[in-house]
Amino acid sequence: MLRTSPPLELPDDVLSFEGKKFFELVQQSCGEVFKELMEILSINAVYKLLLIENDILPVFQKKYRELEKITQRACLHLDDGAIMLKPGLRMDFDRFIKSLHAINDQKKQQKETARQSDDILSSFKNLINSYQFKESNDVGNSYSFLIAFIENIWNNLSKNKNNYRYSDIVLHFAQSLYILGGRNSYEFVRLNLPGALPALSTLNVSLEKAGACIAEADFRYDALCHHQNSLDYQISVCSEDSTAVVKKVSYNAALNTFGGFATPLEYGIPISGYFKTDSFDELKGWFENKDKSNFLNVHMMQPLIESKPYISPFLLAAYGINHKFKTIDVLNRWIWIFEKSQEANVRIVAFSTDCDARYLLAMRLTTGFFAKLTNTSIFNRNDALEIDLPTEWSAWFFMPNRQVFFCFQDPIHLCAKLRN
């Protein structure tokens, strides 16, 4: 079986060795004999050795007086006068030369890669200069992000990785990609486009500054008020739905809270920051006694603006649940959300959710559809809506004339029911 020896581990700057450093390297790699041979042949640098390597070993076949002592020590002598370099020395020398060539080839490849990178950067620069349109130019506006994106890559590739910088438009694109595509998709794009997108740590900081990072069970009424002021709307629909998630407990270092447990409810309202502790025993007790959330419950606000019918919804809150709640919890939560939203200048006109029996009963109690609360009347509120129904509808359309808000099932769930 043919075996090959591993290459020598040589310094990165070995190609620049000369003089004393070169001779010490030869002695360490090939032995004293080859060191003396290099001195006699006036080969005192690595680059010289690589240039004339094919002329070195043949010198042992000649009877040079200067090499008699070295030849006696380095070679095997036959009766017919022929000589042969000792196999061990030959193997050491070949291994040394092979390692030098490997490093030399690697350096050449790095230079070629750097040259190609310079060519690419130059092409980027020319492309950017070619598309420097005026702001009033429609074509320039169409390519504004493309130009900024390429320019950002070009600027970063000419810097050290620790000095990468990203423009605001690129940060906004990165945030959108991370939110819409998820962590894995974002990392796949980032790793395959060097210098194009910020690392996750940088992205998380930008998301926090933008207010995109929210705490579990934290209802963002202040942000809702700001959202209402910026878009200038007064009415909205609030939707609530839950989706199955993998049970997993995580720690939020910024808030010193643990997420992943089922959020406890107080009169139907989730308690924000409940799982916060500095006690290991308390944390251990939570893991042993508290349920982990297997559903994520989300509240979304959809502004109703006639001039902007396709405006994006607003995320009000999200928290983990285990579906251990009652109809009265749903009703209390909806009324609380309704009242707190009014403080943010947003009037909720309807709640939308799925077909869970507890939600359906809460809808019936809210709208008075063959159901009634025994201890209180929700229709006597001063902020209830007055419904003026045509008289001829009374025979077939059932609805009290006063409604605090309407309720309906999510159309997506209804379509899914019809399909199945």
Short mmCIF file of N, CA and C in Angstrom, two decimals, residues 17-117:
data_model
loop_
_atom_site.label_atom_id
_atom_site.label_comp_id
_atom_site.label_asym_id
_atom_site.label_seq_id
_atom_site.Cartn_x
_atom_site.Cartn_y
_atom_site.Cartn_z
N PHE A 17 11.74 33.79 3.67
CA PHE A 17 12.93 33.44 4.45
C PHE A 17 14.18 33.54 3.57
N GLU A 18 15.23 34.08 4.17
CA GLU A 18 16.53 34.12 3.51
C GLU A 18 17.61 34.26 4.58
N GLY A 19 18.86 33.99 4.16
CA GLY A 19 19.98 34.10 5.09
C GLY A 19 19.89 33.10 6.22
N LYS A 20 20.12 33.56 7.42
CA LYS A 20 20.18 32.69 8.59
C LYS A 20 18.86 31.95 8.81
N LYS A 21 17.74 32.65 8.67
CA LYS A 21 16.44 32.00 8.88
C LYS A 21 16.22 30.88 7.86
N PHE A 22 16.69 31.09 6.63
CA PHE A 22 16.54 30.07 5.60
C PHE A 22 17.36 28.83 5.93
N PHE A 23 18.63 29.04 6.32
CA PHE A 23 19.50 27.89 6.62
C PHE A 23 19.00 27.12 7.84
N GLU A 24 18.48 27.83 8.84
CA GLU A 24 17.91 27.14 10.01
C GLU A 24 16.69 26.32 9.61
N LEU A 25 15.90 26.84 8.70
CA LEU A 25 14.73 26.10 8.22
C LEU A 25 15.14 24.84 7.48
N VAL A 26 16.17 24.94 6.62
CA VAL A 26 16.65 23.78 5.88
C VAL A 26 17.20 22.73 6.82
N GLN A 27 17.96 23.17 7.82
CA GLN A 27 18.53 22.23 8.79
C GLN A 27 17.43 21.52 9.57
N GLN A 28 16.41 22.26 9.95
CA GLN A 28 15.31 21.67 10.73
C GLN A 28 14.48 20.70 9.89
N SER A 29 14.33 20.99 8.61
CA SER A 29 13.46 20.19 7.74
C SER A 29 14.19 19.05 7.06
N CYS A 30 15.47 19.26 6.68
CA CYS A 30 16.18 18.27 5.86
C CYS A 30 17.46 17.75 6.49
N GLY A 31 17.91 18.39 7.54
CA GLY A 31 19.13 17.93 8.19
C GLY A 31 20.33 18.82 7.90
N GLU A 32 21.41 18.54 8.63
CA GLU A 32 22.64 19.33 8.53
C GLU A 32 23.28 19.21 7.16
N VAL A 33 23.18 18.04 6.54
CA VAL A 33 23.82 17.82 5.23
C VAL A 33 23.27 18.79 4.19
N PHE A 34 21.97 18.92 4.12
CA PHE A 34 21.37 19.82 3.12
C PHE A 34 21.61 21.28 3.47
N LYS A 35 21.75 21.59 4.74
CA LYS A 35 22.09 22.96 5.10
C LYS A 35 23.46 23.32 4.54
N GLU A 36 24.45 22.42 4.74
CA GLU A 36 25.79 22.67 4.21
C GLU A 36 25.77 22.72 2.69
N LEU A 37 24.92 21.88 2.06
CA LEU A 37 24.82 21.88 0.60
C LEU A 37 24.30 23.23 0.10
N MET A 38 23.29 23.77 0.77
CA MET A 38 22.76 25.07 0.37
C MET A 38 23.81 26.16 0.51
N GLU A 39 24.61 26.09 1.57
CA GLU A 39 25.65 27.09 1.76
C GLU A 39 26.69 27.03 0.66
N ILE A 40 27.10 25.81 0.28
CA ILE A 40 28.11 25.67 -0.77
C ILE A 40 27.56 26.11 -2.12
N LEU A 41 26.29 25.81 -2.39
CA LEU A 41 25.68 26.17 -3.67
C LEU A 41 25.20 27.62 -3.71
N SER A 42 25.41 28.36 -2.61
CA SER A 42 25.00 29.78 -2.52
C SER A 42 23.49 29.96 -2.71
N ILE A 43 22.76 28.99 -2.22
CA ILE A 43 21.29 29.12 -2.21
C ILE A 43 20.90 29.57 -0.81
N ASN A 44 20.61 30.85 -0.67
CA ASN A 44 20.38 31.42 0.67
C ASN A 44 18.98 31.98 0.85
N ALA A 45 18.03 31.61 0.00
CA ALA A 45 16.66 32.11 0.11
C ALA A 45 15.70 31.07 -0.45
N VAL A 46 14.48 31.11 0.02
CA VAL A 46 13.47 30.15 -0.42
C VAL A 46 13.16 30.31 -1.89
N TYR A 47 13.06 31.58 -2.35
CA TYR A 47 12.70 31.77 -3.76
C TYR A 47 13.76 31.22 -4.69
N LYS A 48 15.06 31.27 -4.29
CA LYS A 48 16.13 30.69 -5.10
C LYS A 48 16.00 29.17 -5.14
N LEU A 49 15.66 28.59 -4.00
CA LEU A 49 15.52 27.13 -3.94
C LEU A 49 14.41 26.65 -4.87
N LEU A 50 13.30 27.37 -4.89
CA LEU A 50 12.18 26.96 -5.74
C LEU A 50 12.50 27.14 -7.23
N LEU A 51 13.36 28.10 -7.54
CA LEU A 51 13.69 28.34 -8.95
C LEU A 51 14.63 27.29 -9.53
N ILE A 52 15.54 26.76 -8.69
CA ILE A 52 16.56 25.83 -9.21
C ILE A 52 16.49 24.48 -8.51
N GLU A 53 15.34 24.10 -8.02
CA GLU A 53 15.23 22.85 -7.27
C GLU A 53 15.62 21.63 -8.10
N ASN A 54 15.36 21.68 -9.42
CA ASN A 54 15.67 20.53 -10.27
C ASN A 54 17.16 20.35 -10.53
N ASP A 55 17.95 21.37 -10.20
CA ASP A 55 19.40 21.30 -10.43
C ASP A 55 20.18 20.93 -9.17
N ILE A 56 19.49 20.66 -8.07
CA ILE A 56 20.20 20.43 -6.81
C ILE A 56 20.64 18.98 -6.66
N LEU A 57 19.72 18.05 -6.74
CA LEU A 57 20.08 16.65 -6.52
C LEU A 57 21.05 16.11 -7.57
N PRO A 58 20.97 16.54 -8.84
CA PRO A 58 21.95 16.03 -9.81
C PRO A 58 23.40 16.37 -9.49
N VAL A 59 23.65 17.33 -8.60
CA VAL A 59 25.05 17.68 -8.29
C VAL A 59 25.76 16.52 -7.61
N PHE A 60 24.98 15.61 -6.96
CA PHE A 60 25.63 14.47 -6.32
C PHE A 60 26.19 13.48 -7.34
N GLN A 61 25.73 13.55 -8.59
CA GLN A 61 26.23 12.64 -9.62
C GLN A 61 27.56 13.13 -10.21
N LYS A 62 27.91 14.37 -9.93
CA LYS A 62 29.17 14.94 -10.41
C LYS A 62 30.21 14.88 -9.29
N LYS A 63 31.43 14.80 -9.67
CA LYS A 63 32.51 14.72 -8.68
C LYS A 63 33.12 16.09 -8.47
N TYR A 64 32.35 16.93 -7.75
CA TYR A 64 32.86 18.25 -7.40
C TYR A 64 33.70 18.13 -6.13
N ARG A 65 34.90 18.76 -6.17
CA ARG A 65 35.78 18.67 -5.00
C ARG A 65 35.12 19.31 -3.78
N GLU A 66 34.39 20.42 -4.00
CA GLU A 66 33.77 21.11 -2.87
C GLU A 66 32.68 20.27 -2.19
N LEU A 67 32.17 19.25 -2.90
CA LEU A 67 31.07 18.46 -2.35
C LEU A 67 31.49 17.06 -1.93
N GLU A 68 32.82 16.79 -1.91
CA GLU A 68 33.26 15.43 -1.60
C GLU A 68 32.81 14.99 -0.21
N LYS A 69 32.99 15.84 0.79
CA LYS A 69 32.62 15.45 2.16
C LYS A 69 31.10 15.29 2.29
N ILE A 70 30.37 16.19 1.68
CA ILE A 70 28.90 16.11 1.76
C ILE A 70 28.40 14.87 1.04
N THR A 71 29.02 14.57 -0.12
CA THR A 71 28.62 13.38 -0.89
C THR A 71 28.87 12.12 -0.09
N GLN A 72 30.01 12.07 0.62
CA GLN A 72 30.32 10.89 1.43
C GLN A 72 29.27 10.67 2.51
N ARG A 73 28.75 11.73 3.07
CA ARG A 73 27.80 11.61 4.18
C ARG A 73 26.35 11.41 3.69
N ALA A 74 26.03 11.97 2.53
CA ALA A 74 24.65 11.97 2.08
C ALA A 74 24.30 10.83 1.16
N CYS A 75 25.31 10.13 0.59
CA CYS A 75 25.02 9.16 -0.46
C CYS A 75 25.50 7.75 -0.08
N LEU A 76 24.92 6.77 -0.78
CA LEU A 76 25.37 5.39 -0.70
C LEU A 76 26.26 5.13 -1.92
N HIS A 77 27.41 4.48 -1.69
CA HIS A 77 28.40 4.29 -2.75
C HIS A 77 28.45 2.81 -3.13
N LEU A 78 28.30 2.50 -4.42
CA LEU A 78 28.34 1.13 -4.93
C LEU A 78 29.74 0.77 -5.40
N ASP A 79 30.00 -0.55 -5.57
CA ASP A 79 31.33 -1.02 -5.97
C ASP A 79 31.72 -0.52 -7.36
N ASP A 80 30.72 -0.32 -8.22
CA ASP A 80 31.04 0.12 -9.58
C ASP A 80 31.24 1.62 -9.68
N GLY A 81 31.24 2.30 -8.52
CA GLY A 81 31.47 3.74 -8.51
C GLY A 81 30.20 4.57 -8.55
N ALA A 82 29.03 3.93 -8.76
CA ALA A 82 27.77 4.68 -8.77
C ALA A 82 27.38 5.09 -7.35
N ILE A 83 26.68 6.18 -7.26
CA ILE A 83 26.24 6.68 -5.96
C ILE A 83 24.73 6.92 -5.99
N MET A 84 24.11 6.86 -4.81
CA MET A 84 22.67 7.09 -4.69
C MET A 84 22.40 7.85 -3.40
N LEU A 85 21.60 8.90 -3.50
CA LEU A 85 21.24 9.68 -2.32
C LEU A 85 20.45 8.81 -1.35
N LYS A 86 20.79 8.89 -0.08
CA LYS A 86 20.12 8.07 0.92
C LYS A 86 18.61 8.32 0.88
N PRO A 87 17.81 7.24 0.89
CA PRO A 87 16.35 7.39 0.74
C PRO A 87 15.73 8.31 1.78
N GLY A 88 16.20 8.24 3.03
CA GLY A 88 15.62 9.09 4.06
C GLY A 88 15.84 10.56 3.78
N LEU A 89 17.09 10.90 3.34
CA LEU A 89 17.38 12.29 3.01
C LEU A 89 16.56 12.74 1.80
N ARG A 90 16.43 11.86 0.81
CA ARG A 90 15.66 12.20 -0.38
C ARG A 90 14.20 12.46 -0.02
N MET A 91 13.66 11.62 0.87
CA MET A 91 12.27 11.80 1.26
C MET A 91 12.09 13.12 2.02
N ASP A 92 13.03 13.46 2.93
CA ASP A 92 12.94 14.72 3.67
C ASP A 92 13.00 15.92 2.73
N PHE A 93 13.89 15.84 1.74
CA PHE A 93 14.02 16.96 0.80
C PHE A 93 12.77 17.10 -0.07
N ASP A 94 12.27 15.98 -0.56
CA ASP A 94 11.06 16.04 -1.40
C ASP A 94 9.86 16.57 -0.61
N ARG A 95 9.77 16.14 0.64
CA ARG A 95 8.67 16.61 1.48
C ARG A 95 8.78 18.11 1.73
N PHE A 96 10.00 18.58 1.94
CA PHE A 96 10.25 20.00 2.17
C PHE A 96 9.87 20.82 0.93
N ILE A 97 10.32 20.37 -0.24
CA ILE A 97 10.02 21.08 -1.48
C ILE A 97 8.52 21.07 -1.76
N LYS A 98 7.88 19.93 -1.50
CA LYS A 98 6.44 19.82 -1.74
C LYS A 98 5.66 20.79 -0.85
N SER A 99 6.07 20.93 0.40
CA SER A 99 5.40 21.85 1.32
C SER A 99 5.58 23.29 0.88
N LEU A 100 6.80 23.62 0.41
CA LEU A 100 7.04 24.98 -0.08
C LEU A 100 6.17 25.28 -1.29
N HIS A 101 6.05 24.32 -2.19
CA HIS A 101 5.21 24.52 -3.37
C HIS A 101 3.74 24.70 -2.99
N ALA A 102 3.29 23.95 -1.98
CA ALA A 102 1.89 24.07 -1.55
C ALA A 102 1.60 25.48 -1.05
N ILE A 103 2.53 26.02 -0.25
CA ILE A 103 2.34 27.37 0.26
C ILE A 103 2.43 28.38 -0.87
N ASN A 104 3.37 28.16 -1.78
CA ASN A 104 3.52 29.08 -2.92
C ASN A 104 2.26 29.09 -3.79
N ASP A 105 1.70 27.90 -4.04
CA ASP A 105 0.47 27.83 -4.83
C ASP A 105 -0.69 28.51 -4.11
N GLN A 106 -0.72 28.35 -2.79
CA GLN A 106 -1.79 28.98 -2.01
C GLN A 106 -1.69 30.50 -2.09
N LYS A 107 -0.46 31.02 -2.01
CA LYS A 107 -0.26 32.46 -2.11
C LYS A 107 -0.69 32.97 -3.48
N LYS A 108 -0.34 32.21 -4.52
CA LYS A 108 -0.73 32.61 -5.87
C LYS A 108 -2.26 32.64 -6.01
N GLN A 109 -2.90 31.63 -5.41
CA GLN A 109 -4.36 31.57 -5.48
C GLN A 109 -4.99 32.75 -4.74
N GLN A 110 -4.40 33.11 -3.59
CA GLN A 110 -4.91 34.25 -2.84
C GLN A 110 -4.75 35.54 -3.62
N LYS A 111 -3.60 35.68 -4.29
CA LYS A 111 -3.39 36.88 -5.11
C LYS A 111 -4.38 36.94 -6.27
N GLU A 112 -4.63 35.77 -6.87
CA GLU A 112 -5.58 35.73 -7.97
C GLU A 112 -6.99 36.05 -7.50
N THR A 113 -7.34 35.52 -6.31
CA THR A 113 -8.66 35.82 -5.75
C THR A 113 -8.79 37.30 -5.43
N ALA A 114 -7.70 37.87 -4.86
CA ALA A 114 -7.72 39.30 -4.55
C ALA A 114 -7.85 40.13 -5.83
N ARG A 115 -7.16 39.69 -6.89
CA ARG A 115 -7.25 40.41 -8.17
C ARG A 115 -8.67 40.34 -8.72
N GLN A 116 -9.27 39.15 -8.63
CA GLN A 116 -10.64 39.01 -9.10
C GLN A 116 -11.60 39.86 -8.27
N SER A 117 -11.35 39.90 -6.95
CA SER A 117 -12.19 40.73 -6.08
C SER A 117 -12.05 42.20 -6.46
#
